[in-house]
XYZ file of C-alpha atoms in Angstrom:
150
model
C 18.745 21.989 15.421
C 18.197 18.196 15.191
C 19.173 16.290 12.085
C 16.237 15.057 9.996
C 16.724 11.588 8.510
C 14.715 9.113 6.458
C 14.492 5.520 7.651
C 13.208 2.885 5.212
C 11.917 -0.620 5.813
C 11.893 -3.046 2.880
C 9.324 -5.852 2.883
C 7.952 -8.365 0.414
C 4.521 -9.917 -0.056
C 2.671 -12.008 -2.607
C -0.931 -11.399 -3.583
C -3.429 -12.097 -6.337
C -5.840 -9.662 -7.955
C -7.769 -8.875 -11.098
C -7.787 -5.420 -12.597
C -11.462 -4.778 -13.162
C -13.695 -1.775 -12.653
C -17.396 -2.449 -12.090
C -18.192 1.005 -13.504
C -16.784 -0.008 -16.902
C -18.166 -2.404 -19.495
C -16.462 -5.740 -20.109
C -15.015 -4.321 -23.328
C -13.693 -1.212 -21.574
C -12.097 -3.332 -18.843
C -10.267 -5.408 -21.451
C -9.238 -2.234 -23.290
C -7.807 -0.561 -20.163
C -6.404 -3.550 -18.299
C -5.594 -6.075 -21.053
C -4.380 -9.449 -19.801
C -4.538 -8.143 -16.220
C -8.339 -8.302 -16.582
C -8.306 -12.106 -17.056
C -11.360 -13.561 -15.300
C -9.207 -15.814 -13.071
C -6.911 -12.952 -12.031
C -3.149 -13.134 -11.628
C -0.537 -12.561 -8.941
C 2.495 -10.491 -8.084
C 5.442 -10.668 -5.746
C 5.362 -7.106 -4.445
C 8.283 -5.251 -2.917
C 7.264 -2.596 -0.425
C 9.446 0.207 0.937
C 8.000 2.206 3.826
C 9.950 5.376 4.578
C 9.533 7.433 7.729
C 11.141 10.789 8.374
C 11.933 12.791 11.444
C 14.516 14.148 13.811
C 17.011 11.862 15.483
C 15.973 11.514 19.116
C 18.801 12.722 21.377
C 18.195 9.910 23.906
C 17.770 6.915 21.592
C 19.711 8.053 18.539
C 16.775 6.900 16.371
C 13.929 8.419 14.412
C 11.792 5.502 15.563
C 12.421 2.066 16.947
C 12.788 -0.154 13.864
C 10.949 -3.033 15.545
C 7.923 -0.795 16.082
C 7.955 0.089 12.378
C 8.212 -3.599 11.460
C 5.314 -4.443 13.775
C 3.108 -1.753 12.233
C 3.896 -2.925 8.692
C 3.257 -6.561 9.634
C -0.040 -6.040 11.442
C -1.481 -3.212 9.337
C -0.321 -4.327 5.880
C 1.301 -7.739 5.468
C -1.165 -9.692 7.625
C -3.953 -8.312 5.421
C -2.359 -8.564 1.962
C 0.208 -11.367 1.963
C -0.988 -14.520 0.195
C -4.467 -13.061 -0.286
C -6.727 -12.270 -3.176
C -6.854 -8.502 -2.794
C -10.188 -8.091 -4.585
C -11.962 -10.783 -2.586
C -10.266 -10.502 0.817
C -9.894 -6.742 1.357
C -13.123 -4.712 1.597
C -11.344 -1.483 0.590
C -11.165 -2.879 -2.949
C -14.864 -3.727 -3.214
C -15.509 -0.454 -5.047
C -12.159 0.388 -6.623
C -9.738 -1.476 -8.900
C -6.767 -3.049 -7.141
C -4.179 -1.175 -9.179
C -0.698 -0.639 -7.799
C -1.641 3.019 -7.331
C -4.718 2.228 -5.226
C -2.771 -0.392 -3.290
C -0.107 2.193 -2.363
C -2.846 4.562 -1.133
C -4.394 1.734 0.920
C -1.026 0.942 2.516
C -0.443 4.615 3.335
C -3.862 4.895 4.965
C -3.444 1.714 6.992
C -0.098 2.878 8.357
C -1.125 6.502 8.923
C -3.991 5.270 11.121
C -1.485 4.068 13.753
C 1.677 6.127 13.235
C 2.314 9.466 14.913
C 1.284 12.359 12.657
C 4.031 13.452 10.288
C 6.190 10.336 10.709
C 5.178 8.497 7.520
C 7.106 10.010 4.610
C 6.577 7.804 1.558
C 5.383 4.431 0.302
C 7.185 2.826 -2.636
C 5.471 -0.252 -4.031
C 7.071 -2.380 -6.736
C 4.563 -4.538 -8.606
C 7.259 -5.933 -10.903
C 10.941 -5.236 -11.388
C 9.925 -2.615 -13.973
C 6.805 -0.993 -12.476
C 6.591 0.886 -9.187
C 4.447 3.534 -7.537
C 5.426 6.139 -4.954
C 2.856 7.786 -2.707
C 3.358 10.386 -0.005
C -0.206 11.037 1.115
C -1.011 13.826 -1.317
C -4.723 14.525 -1.668
C -5.906 12.328 1.215
C -8.559 13.661 3.541
C -9.417 12.687 7.101
C -12.553 11.087 5.676
C -10.463 8.862 3.365
C -8.508 7.646 6.357
C -11.584 7.091 8.521
C -13.476 5.182 5.811
C -10.670 2.719 5.016
C -11.900 -0.793 5.753
C -10.231 -4.167 5.462
């Protein structure tokens, strides 16, 4: 039986956003999001950990070629989010607040669209040194993945 291992890639990106929900009143937005609802927005230096899981290939000794993983993360995630205003530059956030939770789901979807089924294990996204989100694809449907736009 092959050994199952987890391989993680750590990346970093900077992005701006404003926590705001168009379905809420201005007062409700301030109540829920506080200073993160400031009309000019704010930014974060995000730390992203993408973890894949699978058997060690008997020929290569790897779960996946690390360069391939880096390329997927660069083209599917970092090229879209790094040094961008998430709310204005990424269509996925036109109808949902750009919370760390929703951002982790977006990253999962973007990567799952190109990775072999079952390879992606978990996304860990650190918004600050004190706040992080983990997402492992729970609750996503094929329709969620198909409808994800950038």
